[in-house]
């Protein structure tokens, strides 16, 4: 594909992007329908679209989409070759919207990470963790030894960074359910839950089931997981993924997040992977930097605390409550944890990872820590 054809194809996609139609959504639709394009050509188009939004703050908005796109690709090439070519003050002024600076500490390391293309992470079912890196190739395990209390017991890593060019969805291993595409930060949420075989868990905002499937694997498919979501389409996708992974110890139910719960079951553990502003995904989804607003953050924070309030009484005494959001704003992270702790004296903060007395009950994953999404995790134990 020539450069001019690439620019034109990517520009057509960019012109369709809006707050209601995010870049990744438009890309999936357009590239999925373009059966004549090679996988490498689709990757180049996606790279161009994401680079455009990554460098949006540097672009002349009076120029045509093609000219702006060419400028963005040039900036990306220069930055990839020499990150120091973009000065810290330029990153501070242009890489993120001004309102974010009142919601979180913005460091040079964080901003530099945002301007890099994101890595692809996969989660391998535990029984295949030793074999898959050999068969798939181009896999690197993260160093998680820096996380207090997280023990992998010397077992092969089930989290792998994939740097190859193969279309993973077409591999026999994916089609057999050997692995899932799942960011490392999301996998850490499963490890924070630390469910045990035979327990009963509730994944309250399960979406398409990425964390539900991880919980099932950690439980050796023994016990029961309730997986709820307000969107029936997401639950249909969850069922499809679960069938591929040979996971059957779950119940998928519709729940709108309100006070009328889908079950009277008392759970050993509850995961509230709440809707959020997604600021932690801005490296992977740079378009969202320019469509997310402070109003979004405020409204989502109200939903988050309400979700925690609504599910709290469904936890058994001694049970574990995990709150996780792929955002980094104060309003959706520490402020929510503070409010829940203050208003629920029957719950005490618990270590996020493991049972170490020195381990924190709140944990931030920053994009620059592991080249993964940003995430906030808080943990509580219900008092007996």
PDB file of C-alpha atoms in Angstrom, residues 107-300:
ATOM      1  CA  UNK A 107       4.703  13.259  35.592  1.00  0.00           C
ATOM      2  CA  UNK A 108       7.096  13.362  32.618  1.00  0.00           C
ATOM      3  CA  UNK A 109       7.379   9.555  32.753  1.00  0.00           C
ATOM      4  CA  UNK A 110       3.599   9.211  32.488  1.00  0.00           C
ATOM      5  CA  UNK A 111       3.364  11.596  29.540  1.00  0.00           C
ATOM      6  CA  UNK A 112       6.233   9.944  27.690  1.00  0.00           C
ATOM      7  CA  UNK A 113       4.543   6.570  28.089  1.00  0.00           C
ATOM      8  CA  UNK A 114       1.292   7.926  26.650  1.00  0.00           C
ATOM      9  CA  UNK A 115       3.035   8.853  23.397  1.00  0.00           C
ATOM     10  CA  UNK A 116       4.261   5.316  22.738  1.00  0.00           C
ATOM     11  CA  UNK A 117       2.176   2.723  20.887  1.00  0.00           C
ATOM     12  CA  UNK A 118       0.706   0.334  23.440  1.00  0.00           C
ATOM     13  CA  UNK A 119       1.838  -3.243  23.943  1.00  0.00           C
ATOM     14  CA  UNK A 120      -0.360  -6.279  23.374  1.00  0.00           C
ATOM     15  CA  UNK A 121      -0.909  -8.510  26.407  1.00  0.00           C
ATOM     16  CA  UNK A 122      -2.407 -11.975  26.560  1.00  0.00           C
ATOM     17  CA  UNK A 123      -3.551 -14.163  29.441  1.00  0.00           C
ATOM     18  CA  UNK A 124      -2.841 -17.880  29.152  1.00  0.00           C
ATOM     19  CA  UNK A 125      -4.842 -20.540  30.933  1.00  0.00           C
ATOM     20  CA  UNK A 126      -2.638 -21.908  33.693  1.00  0.00           C
ATOM     21  CA  UNK A 127      -2.373 -25.434  32.313  1.00  0.00           C
ATOM     22  CA  UNK A 128      -0.887 -24.064  29.064  1.00  0.00           C
ATOM     23  CA  UNK A 129       1.365 -21.376  30.586  1.00  0.00           C
ATOM     24  CA  UNK A 130       4.602 -23.298  30.056  1.00  0.00           C
ATOM     25  CA  UNK A 131       3.880 -24.471  26.514  1.00  0.00           C
ATOM     26  CA  UNK A 132       2.291 -21.439  24.848  1.00  0.00           C
ATOM     27  CA  UNK A 133       5.354 -19.135  24.760  1.00  0.00           C
ATOM     28  CA  UNK A 134       7.236 -21.840  22.884  1.00  0.00           C
ATOM     29  CA  UNK A 135       4.502 -22.484  20.331  1.00  0.00           C
ATOM     30  CA  UNK A 136       3.491 -18.857  19.812  1.00  0.00           C
ATOM     31  CA  UNK A 137       6.887 -17.173  20.097  1.00  0.00           C
ATOM     32  CA  UNK A 138       7.597 -13.462  20.645  1.00  0.00           C
ATOM     33  CA  UNK A 139       6.300 -13.669  24.238  1.00  0.00           C
ATOM     34  CA  UNK A 140       7.831 -11.950  27.270  1.00  0.00           C
ATOM     35  CA  UNK A 141       6.727 -12.364  30.881  1.00  0.00           C
ATOM     36  CA  UNK A 142       6.519  -9.246  33.099  1.00  0.00           C
ATOM     37  CA  UNK A 143       8.506  -8.854  36.296  1.00  0.00           C
ATOM     38  CA  UNK A 144       5.825  -8.761  38.982  1.00  0.00           C
ATOM     39  CA  UNK A 145       8.230  -9.185  41.897  1.00  0.00           C
ATOM     40  CA  UNK A 146       7.837  -5.480  42.692  1.00  0.00           C
ATOM     41  CA  UNK A 147       4.207  -6.018  43.719  1.00  0.00           C
ATOM     42  CA  UNK A 148       4.020  -6.545  47.507  1.00  0.00           C
ATOM     43  CA  UNK A 149       2.209  -9.723  48.457  1.00  0.00           C
ATOM     44  CA  UNK A 150       1.645 -11.048  44.939  1.00  0.00           C
ATOM     45  CA  UNK A 151       2.963 -14.589  44.739  1.00  0.00           C
ATOM     46  CA  UNK A 152       3.123 -16.644  41.563  1.00  0.00           C
ATOM     47  CA  UNK A 153       4.595 -19.612  43.475  1.00  0.00           C
ATOM     48  CA  UNK A 154       7.369 -20.082  40.947  1.00  0.00           C
ATOM     49  CA  UNK A 155       4.854 -21.078  38.276  1.00  0.00           C
ATOM     50  CA  UNK A 156       5.165 -19.998  34.607  1.00  0.00           C
ATOM     51  CA  UNK A 157       3.651 -16.576  34.023  1.00  0.00           C
ATOM     52  CA  UNK A 158       0.107 -16.552  32.682  1.00  0.00           C
ATOM     53  CA  UNK A 159       0.583 -12.915  31.621  1.00  0.00           C
ATOM     54  CA  UNK A 160       2.628 -12.429  28.465  1.00  0.00           C
ATOM     55  CA  UNK A 161       3.525  -9.440  26.322  1.00  0.00           C
ATOM     56  CA  UNK A 162       3.239 -10.408  22.650  1.00  0.00           C
ATOM     57  CA  UNK A 163       5.481  -8.586  20.170  1.00  0.00           C
ATOM     58  CA  UNK A 164       4.962 -10.707  17.053  1.00  0.00           C
ATOM     59  CA  UNK A 165       2.982  -9.852  13.921  1.00  0.00           C
ATOM     60  CA  UNK A 166       0.674 -12.884  13.743  1.00  0.00           C
ATOM     61  CA  UNK A 167      -3.070 -12.237  13.828  1.00  0.00           C
ATOM     62  CA  UNK A 168      -3.659 -13.894  17.188  1.00  0.00           C
ATOM     63  CA  UNK A 169      -7.388 -14.290  16.644  1.00  0.00           C
ATOM     64  CA  UNK A 170      -6.654 -16.679  13.777  1.00  0.00           C
ATOM     65  CA  UNK A 171      -4.312 -18.949  15.729  1.00  0.00           C
ATOM     66  CA  UNK A 172      -5.485 -22.411  16.710  1.00  0.00           C
ATOM     67  CA  UNK A 173      -4.486 -21.698  20.309  1.00  0.00           C
ATOM     68  CA  UNK A 174      -6.866 -18.730  20.521  1.00  0.00           C
ATOM     69  CA  UNK A 175      -9.695 -20.589  18.819  1.00  0.00           C
ATOM     70  CA  UNK A 176      -9.269 -23.442  21.307  1.00  0.00           C
ATOM     71  CA  UNK A 177      -9.458 -21.059  24.261  1.00  0.00           C
ATOM     72  CA  UNK A 178      -5.842 -21.499  25.327  1.00  0.00           C
ATOM     73  CA  UNK A 179      -5.415 -17.740  25.779  1.00  0.00           C
ATOM     74  CA  UNK A 180      -7.345 -14.468  25.806  1.00  0.00           C
ATOM     75  CA  UNK A 181      -6.370 -10.957  24.798  1.00  0.00           C
ATOM     76  CA  UNK A 182      -6.287  -9.142  28.141  1.00  0.00           C
ATOM     77  CA  UNK A 183      -4.202  -6.219  29.317  1.00  0.00           C
ATOM     78  CA  UNK A 184      -1.805  -6.867  32.184  1.00  0.00           C
ATOM     79  CA  UNK A 185      -3.528  -4.330  34.446  1.00  0.00           C
ATOM     80  CA  UNK A 186      -6.818  -6.183  34.046  1.00  0.00           C
ATOM     81  CA  UNK A 187      -5.064  -9.438  34.884  1.00  0.00           C
ATOM     82  CA  UNK A 188      -3.745  -7.892  38.093  1.00  0.00           C
ATOM     83  CA  UNK A 189      -7.353  -7.279  39.135  1.00  0.00           C
ATOM     84  CA  UNK A 190      -7.953 -11.028  39.011  1.00  0.00           C
ATOM     85  CA  UNK A 191      -4.883 -11.647  41.153  1.00  0.00           C
ATOM     86  CA  UNK A 192      -6.129  -9.037  43.632  1.00  0.00           C
ATOM     87  CA  UNK A 193      -9.392 -10.970  43.926  1.00  0.00           C
ATOM     88  CA  UNK A 194      -7.393 -14.161  44.610  1.00  0.00           C
ATOM     89  CA  UNK A 195     -10.457 -16.430  44.489  1.00  0.00           C
ATOM     90  CA  UNK A 196     -10.078 -19.968  45.796  1.00  0.00           C
ATOM     91  CA  UNK A 197     -11.470 -23.181  44.265  1.00  0.00           C
ATOM     92  CA  UNK A 198     -14.969 -23.881  45.557  1.00  0.00           C
ATOM     93  CA  UNK A 199     -15.788 -20.272  46.442  1.00  0.00           C
ATOM     94  CA  UNK A 200     -18.722 -18.234  45.143  1.00  0.00           C
ATOM     95  CA  UNK A 201     -17.883 -14.900  43.507  1.00  0.00           C
ATOM     96  CA  UNK A 202     -19.833 -12.087  41.866  1.00  0.00           C
ATOM     97  CA  UNK A 203     -18.327 -10.178  38.935  1.00  0.00           C
ATOM     98  CA  UNK A 204     -20.836  -7.342  39.082  1.00  0.00           C
ATOM     99  CA  UNK A 205     -19.890  -5.409  35.934  1.00  0.00           C
ATOM    100  CA  UNK A 206     -18.665  -8.335  33.873  1.00  0.00           C
ATOM    101  CA  UNK A 207     -18.920  -6.847  30.387  1.00  0.00           C
ATOM    102  CA  UNK A 208     -17.744  -9.425  27.854  1.00  0.00           C
ATOM    103  CA  UNK A 209     -16.257 -11.587  30.583  1.00  0.00           C
ATOM    104  CA  UNK A 210     -12.493 -11.081  30.525  1.00  0.00           C
ATOM    105  CA  UNK A 211     -12.202 -10.980  34.305  1.00  0.00           C
ATOM    106  CA  UNK A 212     -14.908 -13.617  34.788  1.00  0.00           C
ATOM    107  CA  UNK A 213     -12.829 -16.078  32.772  1.00  0.00           C
ATOM    108  CA  UNK A 214      -9.708 -15.168  34.742  1.00  0.00           C
ATOM    109  CA  UNK A 215     -11.502 -15.762  38.037  1.00  0.00           C
ATOM    110  CA  UNK A 216     -12.650 -19.144  36.741  1.00  0.00           C
ATOM    111  CA  UNK A 217      -9.094 -20.113  35.814  1.00  0.00           C
ATOM    112  CA  UNK A 218      -7.778 -19.032  39.222  1.00  0.00           C
ATOM    113  CA  UNK A 219     -10.524 -21.147  40.825  1.00  0.00           C
ATOM    114  CA  UNK A 220      -9.563 -24.161  38.668  1.00  0.00           C
ATOM    115  CA  UNK A 221     -13.144 -23.989  37.357  1.00  0.00           C
ATOM    116  CA  UNK A 222     -14.400 -25.130  40.780  1.00  0.00           C
ATOM    117  CA  UNK A 223     -17.026 -23.096  42.576  1.00  0.00           C
ATOM    118  CA  UNK A 224     -19.445 -20.605  41.048  1.00  0.00           C
ATOM    119  CA  UNK A 225     -19.177 -17.142  39.513  1.00  0.00           C
ATOM    120  CA  UNK A 226     -22.160 -14.873  39.015  1.00  0.00           C
ATOM    121  CA  UNK A 227     -21.440 -12.570  36.066  1.00  0.00           C
ATOM    122  CA  UNK A 228     -23.781  -9.616  35.626  1.00  0.00           C
ATOM    123  CA  UNK A 229     -24.026  -6.691  33.242  1.00  0.00           C
ATOM    124  CA  UNK A 230     -26.728  -4.308  32.118  1.00  0.00           C
ATOM    125  CA  UNK A 231     -25.952  -4.969  28.438  1.00  0.00           C
ATOM    126  CA  UNK A 232     -27.315  -8.242  27.062  1.00  0.00           C
ATOM    127  CA  UNK A 233     -25.028  -8.008  24.032  1.00  0.00           C
ATOM    128  CA  UNK A 234     -21.973  -8.063  26.280  1.00  0.00           C
ATOM    129  CA  UNK A 235     -23.333 -11.062  28.150  1.00  0.00           C
ATOM    130  CA  UNK A 236     -23.846 -12.870  24.839  1.00  0.00           C
ATOM    131  CA  UNK A 237     -20.182 -12.233  24.037  1.00  0.00           C
ATOM    132  CA  UNK A 238     -19.257 -13.514  27.515  1.00  0.00           C
ATOM    133  CA  UNK A 239     -21.092 -16.777  26.880  1.00  0.00           C
ATOM    134  CA  UNK A 240     -19.291 -17.216  23.562  1.00  0.00           C
ATOM    135  CA  UNK A 241     -15.890 -16.595  25.144  1.00  0.00           C
ATOM    136  CA  UNK A 242     -16.656 -18.913  28.046  1.00  0.00           C
ATOM    137  CA  UNK A 243     -17.632 -21.719  25.672  1.00  0.00           C
ATOM    138  CA  UNK A 244     -14.390 -21.303  23.744  1.00  0.00           C
ATOM    139  CA  UNK A 245     -12.377 -21.433  26.982  1.00  0.00           C
ATOM    140  CA  UNK A 246     -14.370 -24.422  28.277  1.00  0.00           C
ATOM    141  CA  UNK A 247     -15.565 -22.441  31.307  1.00  0.00           C
ATOM    142  CA  UNK A 248     -18.945 -23.536  32.636  1.00  0.00           C
ATOM    143  CA  UNK A 249     -18.965 -22.667  36.361  1.00  0.00           C
ATOM    144  CA  UNK A 250     -20.759 -19.334  35.923  1.00  0.00           C
ATOM    145  CA  UNK A 251     -24.205 -17.791  35.676  1.00  0.00           C
ATOM    146  CA  UNK A 252     -24.674 -14.788  33.392  1.00  0.00           C
ATOM    147  CA  UNK A 253     -27.499 -12.475  34.481  1.00  0.00           C
ATOM    148  CA  UNK A 254     -28.732  -9.022  33.578  1.00  0.00           C
ATOM    149  CA  UNK A 255     -28.373  -6.358  36.277  1.00  0.00           C
ATOM    150  CA  UNK A 256     -28.649  -2.599  35.842  1.00  0.00           C
ATOM    151  CA  UNK A 257     -26.546  -1.746  38.882  1.00  0.00           C
ATOM    152  CA  UNK A 258     -29.531  -0.680  40.967  1.00  0.00           C
ATOM    153  CA  UNK A 259     -30.654  -1.710  44.468  1.00  0.00           C
ATOM    154  CA  UNK A 260     -32.734  -4.637  43.169  1.00  0.00           C
ATOM    155  CA  UNK A 261     -30.094  -7.357  42.978  1.00  0.00           C
ATOM    156  CA  UNK A 262     -30.176 -10.354  40.626  1.00  0.00           C
ATOM    157  CA  UNK A 263     -29.714 -12.844  43.478  1.00  0.00           C
ATOM    158  CA  UNK A 264     -29.962 -13.196  47.254  1.00  0.00           C
ATOM    159  CA  UNK A 265     -26.747 -15.237  47.313  1.00  0.00           C
ATOM    160  CA  UNK A 266     -24.102 -14.313  49.874  1.00  0.00           C
ATOM    161  CA  UNK A 267     -20.679 -14.301  48.247  1.00  0.00           C
ATOM    162  CA  UNK A 268     -17.154 -15.150  49.355  1.00  0.00           C
ATOM    163  CA  UNK A 269     -15.956 -12.351  47.113  1.00  0.00           C
ATOM    164  CA  UNK A 270     -17.346  -9.510  45.011  1.00  0.00           C
ATOM    165  CA  UNK A 271     -15.567  -7.671  42.212  1.00  0.00           C
ATOM    166  CA  UNK A 272     -16.852  -4.224  41.270  1.00  0.00           C
ATOM    167  CA  UNK A 273     -15.014  -3.447  38.041  1.00  0.00           C
ATOM    168  CA  UNK A 274     -16.984  -0.247  37.718  1.00  0.00           C
ATOM    169  CA  UNK A 275     -17.730   1.929  34.688  1.00  0.00           C
ATOM    170  CA  UNK A 276     -15.189   4.744  34.647  1.00  0.00           C
ATOM    171  CA  UNK A 277     -13.682   7.531  32.565  1.00  0.00           C
ATOM    172  CA  UNK A 278     -11.013   5.189  31.200  1.00  0.00           C
ATOM    173  CA  UNK A 279      -8.146   7.631  31.735  1.00  0.00           C
ATOM    174  CA  UNK A 280      -5.890   4.642  32.391  1.00  0.00           C
ATOM    175  CA  UNK A 281      -6.444   3.450  28.818  1.00  0.00           C
ATOM    176  CA  UNK A 282      -5.380   6.672  27.113  1.00  0.00           C
ATOM    177  CA  UNK A 283      -2.184   5.137  25.757  1.00  0.00           C
ATOM    178  CA  UNK A 284      -4.206   2.403  24.055  1.00  0.00           C
ATOM    179  CA  UNK A 285      -7.195   4.641  23.238  1.00  0.00           C
ATOM    180  CA  UNK A 286      -5.726   8.116  22.618  1.00  0.00           C
ATOM    181  CA  UNK A 287      -8.925   9.361  21.010  1.00  0.00           C
ATOM    182  CA  UNK A 288     -10.580   9.328  24.446  1.00  0.00           C
ATOM    183  CA  UNK A 289      -8.197  12.047  25.676  1.00  0.00           C
ATOM    184  CA  UNK A 290     -10.108  14.559  23.586  1.00  0.00           C
ATOM    185  CA  UNK A 291     -13.682  13.383  24.231  1.00  0.00           C
ATOM    186  CA  UNK A 292     -13.650  12.650  27.986  1.00  0.00           C
ATOM    187  CA  UNK A 293     -14.837  15.584  30.125  1.00  0.00           C
ATOM    188  CA  UNK A 294     -14.809  16.560  33.826  1.00  0.00           C
ATOM    189  CA  UNK A 295     -18.581  16.089  33.786  1.00  0.00           C
ATOM    190  CA  UNK A 296     -18.055  12.471  32.754  1.00  0.00           C
ATOM    191  CA  UNK A 297     -15.762  11.952  35.743  1.00  0.00           C
ATOM    192  CA  UNK A 298     -18.251  13.496  38.172  1.00  0.00           C
ATOM    193  CA  UNK A 299     -21.196  11.472  36.887  1.00  0.00           C
ATOM    194  CA  UNK A 300     -19.236   8.217  36.844  1.00  0.00           C
TER     195      UNK A 300
END
